[in-house]
Amino acid sequence: MGLCALLHGAYMVAMFDFTPDPDAPKADLYATLNEAADALTRDEPDGVANMANVAALMGEFISDTNWVGFYRMVDGGLVLGPFVGRPACIRIPVGVGVCGAAAKGETQLVKDVHAFPGHIACDARSQSELVVPIKRDGEVVAVIDLDSPSIGRFDDEDRAGIEALATLLSDRI
Ligand code: SME
């Protein structure tokens, strides 16, 4: 993995070259993902750009997923943000579905979405889901949503890795 910066006229352009190791322990995989996310977002003030790049990173690093991305808190409800996957539900009220539950402030690790009351099936392939709130000054400002076509895809190591990512992004989105 390497990050190099090229000077194009007046603009610094970051080119990111990485090859996630599919056999790496999850803790190492998330450490590398979060280093990459840090490098890509630390000097960029635009939150949409940062969410877009981190969604792309999650899509590259996190295997067996069919949707990875963000919902942002806008006027008291969740609104679709940058993602990798099929087109998805645009607005989700707080308290509705897995994302709406996470928007109340607690990570939701759902082994089987069909057993989750009120689960919103944006993509019929999704079988399990991990949603982590991003907080700023104690308030939820967005959630990170990961969907997998496999039952039980996410565990406590995924939770820890994505919670660390959420902490990193707190003031960068
Ligand atoms: N399944 C989510 C909706 C968002 S999609 O998965 C992208 C939910 O129940 O909130």
Coordinates of N, CA, C and O and ligand atoms in Angstrom, one line a residue:
M1 N 0.8 -1.2 0.0 CA 0.0 0.0 0.0 C 0.9 1.2 0.0 O 1.9 1.3 0.7
G2 N 0.5 2.2 -0.7 CA 1.3 3.4 -0.7 C 0.5 4.6 -1.1 O -0.5 4.5 -1.8
L3 N 0.9 5.8 -0.6 CA 0.1 7.0 -0.9 C 1.2 7.9 -1.5 O 2.2 8.2 -0.9
C4 N 0.9 8.4 -2.7 CA 1.9 9.4 -3.2 C 1.2 10.6 -3.7 O 0.0 10.6 -4.1
A5 N 1.8 11.7 -3.5 CA 1.2 13.0 -3.9 C 2.0 13.5 -5.1 O 3.2 13.6 -5.2
L6 N 1.2 13.9 -6.1 CA 1.8 14.5 -7.3 C 1.4 16.0 -7.4 O 0.3 16.3 -7.1
L7 N 2.3 16.7 -7.9 CA 2.0 18.1 -8.1 C 1.5 18.4 -9.5 O 2.2 18.1 -10.5
H8 N 0.2 18.7 -9.7 CA -0.4 19.0 -11.0 C -0.7 20.5 -11.0 O -1.7 20.9 -10.4
G9 N 0.1 21.3 -11.6 CA -0.1 22.8 -11.5 C -0.1 23.2 -10.1 O 0.8 22.9 -9.3
A10 N -1.2 23.8 -9.7 CA -1.3 24.4 -8.3 C -1.9 23.3 -7.4 O -2.0 23.6 -6.2
Y11 N -2.3 22.2 -7.9 CA -3.0 21.2 -7.1 C -2.2 20.0 -6.7 O -1.6 19.4 -7.5
M12 N -2.3 19.6 -5.4 CA -1.8 18.4 -5.0 C -2.8 17.3 -5.3 O -4.0 17.4 -4.8
V13 N -2.4 16.2 -6.0 CA -3.4 15.2 -6.3 C -2.9 13.9 -5.6 O -1.8 13.4 -5.8
A14 N -3.7 13.3 -4.7 CA -3.3 12.1 -4.0 C -3.7 10.9 -4.9 O -4.8 10.8 -5.4
M15 N -2.8 10.0 -5.1 CA -3.1 8.8 -5.8 C -2.9 7.7 -4.8 O -1.9 7.6 -4.1
F16 N -3.9 6.8 -4.6 CA -3.9 5.8 -3.6 C -3.7 4.5 -4.3 O -4.5 4.1 -5.1
D17 N -2.7 3.8 -3.8 CA -2.4 2.5 -4.4 C -2.4 1.5 -3.3 O -1.5 1.5 -2.4
F18 N -3.3 0.6 -3.3 CA -3.4 -0.4 -2.1 C -3.9 -1.7 -2.6 O -4.6 -1.8 -3.7
T19 N -3.5 -2.7 -1.9 CA -4.0 -4.1 -2.3 C -4.3 -4.8 -1.0 O -3.5 -5.3 -0.3
P20 N -5.6 -4.7 -0.6 CA -6.0 -5.4 0.6 C -5.7 -6.9 0.6 O -5.9 -7.5 -0.5
D21 N -5.1 -7.4 1.7 CA -4.8 -8.8 1.7 C -6.0 -9.6 2.3 O -6.4 -9.4 3.4
P22 N -6.7 -10.4 1.4 CA -7.9 -11.1 1.8 C -7.7 -12.1 3.0 O -8.6 -12.4 3.6
D23 N -6.4 -12.5 3.2 CA -6.1 -13.4 4.2 C -5.6 -12.8 5.5 O -5.3 -13.4 6.5
A24 N -5.5 -11.4 5.5 CA -5.1 -10.7 6.7 C -6.1 -10.9 7.9 O -7.3 -10.9 7.6
P25 N -5.6 -11.0 9.1 CA -6.5 -10.9 10.3 C -7.4 -9.7 10.2 O -6.9 -8.6 9.7
K26 N -8.6 -9.8 10.7 CA -9.5 -8.6 10.5 C -8.9 -7.4 11.2 O -9.1 -6.3 10.7
A27 N -8.3 -7.6 12.4 CA -7.7 -6.4 13.1 C -6.7 -5.7 12.2 O -6.7 -4.4 12.2
D28 N -5.9 -6.4 11.5 CA -4.9 -5.8 10.6 C -5.6 -5.2 9.4 O -5.2 -4.1 9.0
L29 N -6.6 -5.8 8.9 CA -7.3 -5.3 7.7 C -7.9 -3.9 8.1 O -7.8 -2.9 7.4
Y30 N -8.6 -3.8 9.3 CA -9.2 -2.6 9.7 C -8.1 -1.5 10.0 O -8.4 -0.3 9.8
A31 N -7.0 -1.9 10.6 CA -5.9 -1.0 10.9 C -5.5 -0.3 9.6 O -5.3 0.9 9.5
T32 N -5.3 -1.2 8.5 CA -4.9 -0.6 7.2 C -5.9 0.2 6.6 O -5.6 1.3 6.1
L33 N -7.2 -0.2 6.7 CA -8.3 0.6 6.1 C -8.3 1.9 6.8 O -8.5 3.0 6.1
N34 N -8.2 1.9 8.1 CA -8.3 3.2 8.9 C -7.1 4.1 8.6 O -7.3 5.4 8.6
E35 N -5.9 3.5 8.4 CA -4.8 4.4 8.0 C -5.0 5.0 6.7 O -4.7 6.2 6.5
A36 N -5.6 4.2 5.8 CA -5.9 4.8 4.4 C -6.9 5.9 4.5 O -6.8 6.9 3.9
A37 N -8.0 5.6 5.3 CA -9.0 6.6 5.5 C -8.4 7.9 6.1 O -8.8 9.0 5.7
D38 N -7.6 7.8 7.0 CA -6.9 8.9 7.7 C -6.1 9.7 6.7 O -6.3 10.9 6.5
A39 N -5.3 9.0 5.9 CA -4.5 9.7 4.9 C -5.3 10.4 3.9 O -5.0 11.5 3.4
L40 N -6.5 9.8 3.5 CA -7.3 10.4 2.4 C -8.1 11.6 2.9 O -8.5 12.5 2.1
T41 N -8.4 11.7 4.2 CA -9.4 12.7 4.7 C -8.7 13.8 5.5 O -9.3 14.8 5.7
R42 N -7.5 13.6 6.0 CA -7.0 14.5 7.0 C -6.8 15.9 6.5 O -6.9 16.8 7.3
D43 N -6.5 16.1 5.2 CA -6.3 17.5 4.8 C -7.5 18.0 3.9 O -7.3 19.1 3.3
E44 N -8.6 17.3 3.9 CA -9.7 17.7 3.0 C -10.9 18.1 3.8 O -11.5 17.3 4.6
P45 N -11.3 19.4 3.7 CA -12.4 19.8 4.5 C -13.8 19.5 4.0 O -14.8 19.6 4.7
D46 N -13.9 19.0 2.8 CA -15.2 18.7 2.2 C -15.7 17.3 2.7 O -15.1 16.3 2.3
G47 N -16.8 17.3 3.4 CA -17.3 16.1 4.0 C -17.8 15.1 2.9 O -17.7 13.9 3.1
V48 N -18.5 15.6 1.9 CA -19.0 14.7 0.8 C -17.8 14.0 0.1 O -17.8 12.7 -0.1
A49 N -16.8 14.7 -0.2 CA -15.6 14.1 -0.8 C -15.0 13.0 0.1 O -14.6 11.9 -0.3
N50 N -14.9 13.3 1.4 CA -14.3 12.4 2.3 C -15.2 11.1 2.5 O -14.7 10.0 2.5
M51 N -16.5 11.3 2.6 CA -17.4 10.1 2.6 C -17.3 9.3 1.3 O -17.3 8.0 1.4
A52 N -17.2 9.9 0.2 CA -17.1 9.2 -1.1 C -15.9 8.4 -1.1 O -15.9 7.2 -1.5
N53 N -14.7 9.0 -0.7 CA -13.5 8.2 -0.7 C -13.5 7.0 0.3 O -13.0 5.9 0.0
V54 N -14.1 7.3 1.4 CA -14.1 6.2 2.5 C -15.1 5.1 2.0 O -14.8 3.9 2.3
A55 N -16.2 5.5 1.4 CA -17.1 4.4 0.9 C -16.4 3.6 -0.1 O -16.5 2.3 -0.1
A56 N -15.6 4.2 -1.0 CA -14.8 3.4 -2.0 C -13.8 2.5 -1.3 O -13.6 1.4 -1.7
L57 N -13.1 3.0 -0.3 CA -12.2 2.2 0.5 C -12.9 1.0 1.1 O -12.4 -0.1 1.1
M58 N -14.0 1.3 1.8 CA -14.7 0.2 2.4 C -15.1 -0.9 1.4 O -15.0 -2.1 1.6
G59 N -15.5 -0.4 0.2 CA -15.9 -1.4 -0.9 C -14.7 -2.2 -1.3 O -14.9 -3.4 -1.6
E60 N -13.5 -1.7 -1.3 CA -12.3 -2.4 -1.6 C -11.8 -3.3 -0.5 O -11.3 -4.4 -0.8
F61 N -11.9 -2.9 0.7 CA -11.3 -3.6 1.8 C -12.2 -4.7 2.4 O -11.7 -5.7 3.0
I62 N -13.5 -4.4 2.4 CA -14.4 -5.3 3.3 C -15.1 -6.3 2.3 O -16.0 -5.9 1.6
S63 N -14.7 -7.5 2.4 CA -15.2 -8.6 1.5 C -16.6 -9.0 1.8 O -17.1 -8.7 2.9
D64 N -17.2 -9.6 0.9 CA -18.6 -10.2 1.1 C -19.6 -9.2 1.5 O -20.4 -9.4 2.4
T65 N -19.5 -8.0 0.8 CA -20.5 -7.0 1.1 C -21.2 -6.6 -0.2 O -20.6 -6.7 -1.3
N66 N -22.5 -6.2 -0.2 CA -23.2 -5.8 -1.4 C -23.6 -4.3 -1.3 O -24.0 -3.7 -2.3
W67 N -23.4 -3.7 -0.1 CA -23.6 -2.2 0.0 C -22.8 -1.7 1.2 O -22.9 -2.3 2.3
V68 N -22.1 -0.6 0.9 CA -21.3 0.0 2.0 C -21.4 1.5 1.8 O -21.2 2.0 0.7
G69 N -21.7 2.2 2.8 CA -21.8 3.7 2.7 C -22.3 4.4 3.9 O -22.3 3.9 5.0
F70 N -22.9 5.6 3.6 CA -23.2 6.6 4.6 C -24.7 7.0 4.5 O -25.2 7.2 3.4
Y71 N -25.3 7.2 5.6 CA -26.5 8.1 5.7 C -26.2 9.2 6.6 O -25.5 9.0 7.7
R72 N -26.6 10.4 6.2 CA -26.3 11.6 7.0 C -27.5 12.1 7.8 O -28.7 12.0 7.3
M73 N -27.3 12.7 9.0 CA -28.5 13.3 9.7 C -28.7 14.7 9.1 O -27.9 15.5 9.2
V74 N -29.9 14.8 8.6 CA -30.3 16.1 8.0 C -31.7 16.5 8.5 O -32.7 15.7 8.3
D75 N -31.8 17.6 9.2 CA -33.1 18.0 9.7 C -33.8 16.9 10.5 O -35.1 16.7 10.3
G76 N -33.1 16.2 11.3 CA -33.7 15.2 12.2 C -34.0 13.9 11.6 O -34.7 13.1 12.2
G77 N -33.6 13.6 10.4 CA -33.8 12.3 9.8 C -32.5 11.9 9.0 O -31.7 12.8 8.7
L78 N -32.5 10.6 8.6 CA -31.3 10.2 7.8 C -31.6 10.4 6.3 O -32.7 10.1 5.8
V79 N -30.6 10.8 5.6 CA -30.6 11.0 4.2 C -29.4 10.3 3.6 O -28.3 10.4 4.1
L80 N -29.7 9.6 2.5 CA -28.6 8.9 1.8 C -27.4 9.7 1.5 O -27.5 10.9 1.0
G81 N -26.2 9.1 1.7 CA -25.0 9.8 1.4 C -24.2 8.9 0.4 O -24.7 8.0 -0.2
P82 N -22.9 9.2 0.3 CA -22.0 8.5 -0.6 C -22.0 7.0 -0.3 O -21.9 6.6 0.9
F83 N -22.0 6.1 -1.3 CA -22.0 4.7 -1.0 C -21.5 3.9 -2.2 O -21.3 4.5 -3.3
V84 N -21.2 2.6 -2.1 CA -20.9 1.7 -3.1 C -22.0 0.6 -3.1 O -22.1 0.0 -2.0
G85 N -22.7 0.4 -4.1 CA -23.8 -0.6 -4.1 C -24.9 -0.1 -5.0 O -24.7 0.8 -5.8
R86 N -26.0 -0.9 -5.0 CA -27.2 -0.5 -5.8 C -27.9 0.7 -5.2 O -27.8 1.0 -4.0
P87 N -28.6 1.4 -6.0 CA -29.4 2.6 -5.5 C -30.2 2.1 -4.3 O -30.7 1.0 -4.3
A88 N -30.3 3.1 -3.3 CA -30.9 2.7 -2.0 C -32.0 3.7 -1.6 O -32.2 4.7 -2.2
C89 N -32.7 3.3 -0.5 CA -33.7 4.2 0.1 C -33.0 5.5 0.4 O -31.9 5.6 0.9
I90 N -33.7 6.6 0.1 CA -33.1 7.9 0.2 C -33.3 8.5 1.6 O -32.3 9.0 2.2
R91 N -34.5 8.4 2.2 CA -34.7 9.0 3.5 C -35.2 7.9 4.5 O -36.1 7.1 4.2
I92 N -34.6 7.9 5.7 CA -35.0 6.9 6.8 C -35.2 7.7 8.1 O -34.3 8.4 8.5
P93 N -36.4 7.6 8.6 CA -36.7 8.3 9.9 C -35.9 7.7 11.0 O -35.6 6.5 11.0
V94 N -35.5 8.5 12.0 CA -34.8 8.0 13.2 C -35.7 7.0 13.9 O -36.9 7.2 14.0
G95 N -35.2 5.8 14.3 CA -36.0 4.8 15.0 C -36.6 3.8 14.0 O -37.2 2.8 14.5
V96 N -36.4 4.0 12.7 CA -37.0 3.0 11.7 C -35.9 2.2 11.1 O -34.9 2.8 10.6
G97 N -36.0 0.9 11.1 CA -35.0 0.0 10.4 C -33.7 0.0 11.2 O -33.6 0.5 12.3
V98 N -32.7 -0.7 10.6 CA -31.4 -0.9 11.3 C -30.7 0.5 11.4 O -30.2 0.9 12.4
C99 N -30.7 1.2 10.3 CA -30.0 2.5 10.3 C -30.7 3.5 11.2 O -30.0 4.2 12.0
G100 N -32.0 3.5 11.2 CA -32.8 4.4 12.1 C -32.5 4.1 13.6 O -32.5 5.0 14.4
A101 N -32.3 2.8 13.9 CA -32.0 2.4 15.2 C -30.6 2.9 15.6 O -30.4 3.4 16.7
A102 N -29.6 2.7 14.7 CA -28.3 3.2 15.0 C -28.2 4.8 15.1 O -27.4 5.3 15.9
A103 N -29.2 5.4 14.4 CA -29.2 6.9 14.5 C -29.6 7.4 15.9 O -29.4 8.5 16.2
K104 N -30.1 6.4 16.7 CA -30.4 6.8 18.1 C -29.2 6.8 19.0 O -29.2 7.2 20.2
G105 N -28.0 6.3 18.4 CA -26.8 6.4 19.1 C -26.0 5.1 19.4 O -24.9 5.2 19.9
E106 N -26.6 3.9 19.2 CA -25.9 2.7 19.5 C -25.6 1.9 18.2 O -26.5 1.8 17.3
T107 N -24.4 1.3 18.1 CA -24.1 0.4 17.0 C -25.1 -0.7 16.9 O -25.6 -1.3 17.9
Q108 N -25.5 -1.1 15.7 CA -26.4 -2.2 15.5 C -25.7 -3.3 14.7 O -25.3 -3.1 13.5
L109 N -25.5 -4.5 15.3 CA -24.8 -5.6 14.6 C -25.9 -6.7 14.5 O -26.3 -7.3 15.5
V110 N -26.4 -6.9 13.2 CA -27.5 -7.7 13.0 C -27.1 -8.9 12.2 O -26.7 -8.8 11.0
K111 N -27.1 -10.1 12.8 CA -26.7 -11.3 12.2 C -27.6 -11.8 11.0 O -27.2 -12.3 10.0
D112 N -28.9 -11.5 11.2 CA -29.9 -11.9 10.3 C -31.0 -10.8 10.2 O -31.8 -10.6 11.1
V113 N -30.9 -10.0 9.1 CA -31.8 -8.8 9.0 C -33.3 -9.2 9.0 O -34.1 -8.4 9.4
H114 N -33.6 -10.5 8.6 CA -35.0 -10.9 8.5 C -35.6 -11.0 9.9 O -36.8 -11.1 10.1
A115 N -34.7 -11.1 10.9 CA -35.1 -11.3 12.3 C -35.2 -9.9 13.0 O -35.5 -9.8 14.2
F116 N -34.8 -8.8 12.3 CA -34.8 -7.5 12.9 C -36.1 -6.8 12.6 O -36.4 -6.5 11.4
P117 N -36.9 -6.5 13.6 CA -38.2 -5.9 13.4 C -38.1 -4.5 12.6 O -37.3 -3.7 13.1
G118 N -38.7 -4.4 11.5 CA -38.7 -3.1 10.8 C -37.5 -2.9 9.8 O -37.4 -1.9 9.3
H119 N -36.7 -4.0 9.7 CA -35.6 -3.9 8.7 C -36.1 -3.4 7.4 O -37.2 -3.9 6.9
I120 N -35.4 -2.5 6.8 CA -35.8 -1.9 5.5 C -34.9 -2.6 4.4 O -33.7 -2.5 4.4
A121 N -35.6 -3.3 3.5 CA -34.9 -4.1 2.5 C -34.7 -3.3 1.2 O -35.4 -3.3 0.3
C122 N -33.6 -2.4 1.3 CA -33.3 -1.6 0.1 C -32.8 -2.5 -1.0 O -32.9 -2.3 -2.2
D123 N -32.0 -3.6 -0.6 CA -31.4 -4.5 -1.6 C -31.8 -5.9 -1.1 O -31.4 -6.3 0.0
A124 N -32.5 -6.6 -1.9 CA -33.0 -7.9 -1.5 C -31.9 -8.9 -1.2 O -32.1 -10.0 -0.5
R125 N -30.7 -8.6 -1.7 CA -29.6 -9.6 -1.4 C -29.1 -9.5 0.1 O -28.4 -10.4 0.5
S126 N -29.3 -8.4 0.7 CA -28.8 -8.2 2.1 C -29.3 -9.2 3.1 O -30.6 -9.4 3.2
Q127 N -28.4 -9.9 3.8 CA -28.8 -10.9 4.8 C -28.4 -10.5 6.2 O -29.0 -10.9 7.2
S128 N -27.2 -9.8 6.3 CA -26.8 -9.3 7.6 C -26.3 -7.9 7.4 O -26.0 -7.4 6.3
E129 N -26.2 -7.2 8.6 CA -25.9 -5.7 8.5 C -25.2 -5.2 9.7 O -25.4 -5.7 10.8
L130 N -24.3 -4.2 9.5 CA -23.6 -3.6 10.6 C -23.8 -2.1 10.4 O -23.4 -1.6 9.3
V131 N -24.4 -1.4 11.4 CA -24.5 0.1 11.3 C -24.0 0.8 12.5 O -24.3 0.4 13.6
V132 N -23.1 1.7 12.3 CA -22.3 2.4 13.3 C -22.6 3.9 13.3 O -22.4 4.5 12.2
P133 N -23.0 4.5 14.4 CA -23.3 5.9 14.4 C -21.9 6.7 14.4 O -21.0 6.3 15.0
I134 N -21.9 7.8 13.7 CA -20.8 8.8 13.8 C -21.3 10.0 14.6 O -22.3 10.6 14.3
K135 N -20.6 10.3 15.7 CA -21.0 11.3 16.6 C -20.1 12.5 16.6 O -18.8 12.3 16.5
R136 N -20.6 13.7 16.7 CA -19.8 14.9 16.9 C -20.4 15.6 18.1 O -21.6 15.9 18.1
D137 N -19.5 15.9 19.1 CA -20.0 16.6 20.3 C -21.2 15.8 20.9 O -22.2 16.4 21.4
G138 N -21.2 14.5 20.9 CA -22.2 13.7 21.5 C -23.5 13.5 20.6 O -24.4 12.7 21.0
E139 N -23.6 14.2 19.5 CA -24.7 14.1 18.6 C -24.4 13.2 17.4 O -23.3 13.3 16.8
V140 N -25.4 12.4 17.0 CA -25.2 11.6 15.8 C -25.3 12.5 14.6 O -26.4 13.1 14.4
V141 N -24.3 12.5 13.8 CA -24.3 13.3 12.5 C -24.4 12.5 11.3 O -24.7 13.0 10.2
A142 N -24.2 11.1 11.4 CA -24.3 10.2 10.2 C -24.2 8.8 10.8 O -23.9 8.6 12.0
V143 N -24.4 7.9 9.9 CA -24.2 6.5 10.2 C -23.4 5.8 9.1 O -23.5 6.2 7.9
I144 N -22.6 4.8 9.4 CA -21.9 4.0 8.4 C -22.7 2.7 8.3 O -22.9 2.1 9.4
D145 N -23.1 2.3 7.1 CA -23.9 1.1 6.9 C -23.2 0.1 6.1 O -22.7 0.5 5.0
L146 N -23.1 -1.1 6.5 CA -22.5 -2.2 5.8 C -23.5 -3.3 5.6 O -24.1 -3.8 6.7
D147 N -23.8 -3.8 4.4 CA -24.7 -4.9 4.2 C -23.9 -6.0 3.5 O -23.1 -5.8 2.7
S148 N -24.3 -7.3 3.9 CA -23.7 -8.5 3.4 C -24.7 -9.4 2.8 O -25.8 -9.5 3.4
P149 N -24.4 -10.1 1.8 CA -25.4 -11.2 1.3 C -25.3 -12.5 2.1 O -26.0 -13.4 1.8
S150 N -24.4 -12.5 3.1 CA -24.2 -13.7 3.9 C -24.8 -13.5 5.3 O -24.5 -12.4 6.0
I151 N -25.5 -14.5 5.8 CA -26.0 -14.4 7.2 C -24.7 -14.4 8.2 O -23.8 -15.1 7.9
G152 N -24.8 -13.6 9.2 CA -23.7 -13.6 10.2 C -22.4 -13.1 9.7 O -21.3 -13.5 10.3
R153 N -22.3 -12.3 8.7 CA -21.1 -11.8 8.1 C -20.2 -11.0 9.1 O -19.0 -11.1 9.1
F154 N -20.9 -10.2 9.9 CA -20.2 -9.2 10.8 C -20.1 -9.7 12.2 O -21.0 -10.3 12.7
D155 N -18.9 -9.4 12.9 CA -18.7 -9.8 14.2 C -18.1 -8.6 15.0 O -18.1 -7.5 14.5
D156 N -17.7 -8.9 16.2 CA -17.2 -7.9 17.1 C -15.9 -7.2 16.6 O -15.6 -6.0 16.9
E157 N -15.1 -7.9 15.8 CA -13.9 -7.3 15.2 C -14.3 -6.3 14.1 O -13.7 -5.2 14.0
D158 N -15.4 -6.7 13.3 CA -15.9 -5.7 12.3 C -16.4 -4.5 13.1 O -16.2 -3.3 12.7
R159 N -17.2 -4.7 14.1 CA -17.7 -3.6 14.9 C -16.6 -2.7 15.4 O -16.7 -1.5 15.2
A160 N -15.6 -3.3 16.0 CA -14.5 -2.5 16.5 C -13.8 -1.7 15.4 O -13.5 -0.5 15.6
G161 N -13.6 -2.3 14.3 CA -12.9 -1.6 13.2 C -13.8 -0.5 12.6 O -13.2 0.6 12.4
I162 N -15.1 -0.7 12.5 CA -15.9 0.4 11.9 C -16.2 1.5 13.0 O -16.3 2.7 12.6
E163 N -16.2 1.1 14.2 CA -16.4 2.1 15.3 C -15.1 3.0 15.3 O -15.2 4.2 15.5
A164 N -13.9 2.4 15.1 CA -12.7 3.3 15.1 C -12.8 4.2 13.9 O -12.4 5.4 14.0
L165 N -13.3 3.7 12.8 CA -13.4 4.5 11.6 C -14.4 5.7 11.8 O -14.2 6.8 11.4
A166 N -15.5 5.4 12.5 CA -16.5 6.4 12.8 C -15.9 7.5 13.7 O -16.2 8.7 13.5
T167 N -15.1 7.1 14.7 CA -14.4 8.1 15.5 C -13.5 9.0 14.7 O -13.5 10.2 14.9
L168 N -12.7 8.3 13.8 CA -11.8 9.1 13.0 C -12.5 10.1 12.1 O -12.0 11.3 11.9
L169 N -13.7 9.8 11.6 CA -14.4 10.6 10.7 C -15.3 11.7 11.4 O -15.9 12.5 10.7
S170 N -15.4 11.7 12.7 CA -16.3 12.5 13.4 C -16.3 14.0 13.0 O -17.3 14.6 12.8
D171 N -15.1 14.5 12.8 CA -15.0 16.0 12.4 C -14.5 16.1 11.0 O -14.0 17.2 10.6
R172 N -14.7 15.1 10.2 CA -14.2 15.1 8.8 C -15.3 15.0 7.7 O -15.0 14.8 6.5
I173 N -16.5 14.9 8.2 CA -17.6 14.7 7.2 C -18.6 15.9 7.4 O -18.6 16.6 8.4
Ligands
SME1 N1 -31.3 -2.0 5.6 C1 -31.3 -0.6 6.1 C2 -31.6 0.4 5.1 C3 -30.5 0.9 4.3 S1 -29.9 -0.1 3.2 O1 -29.4 -1.3 3.8 C4 -28.7 0.6 2.3 C5 -32.2 -0.4 7.3 O2 -32.9 -1.4 7.7 O3 -32.1 0.6 7.9

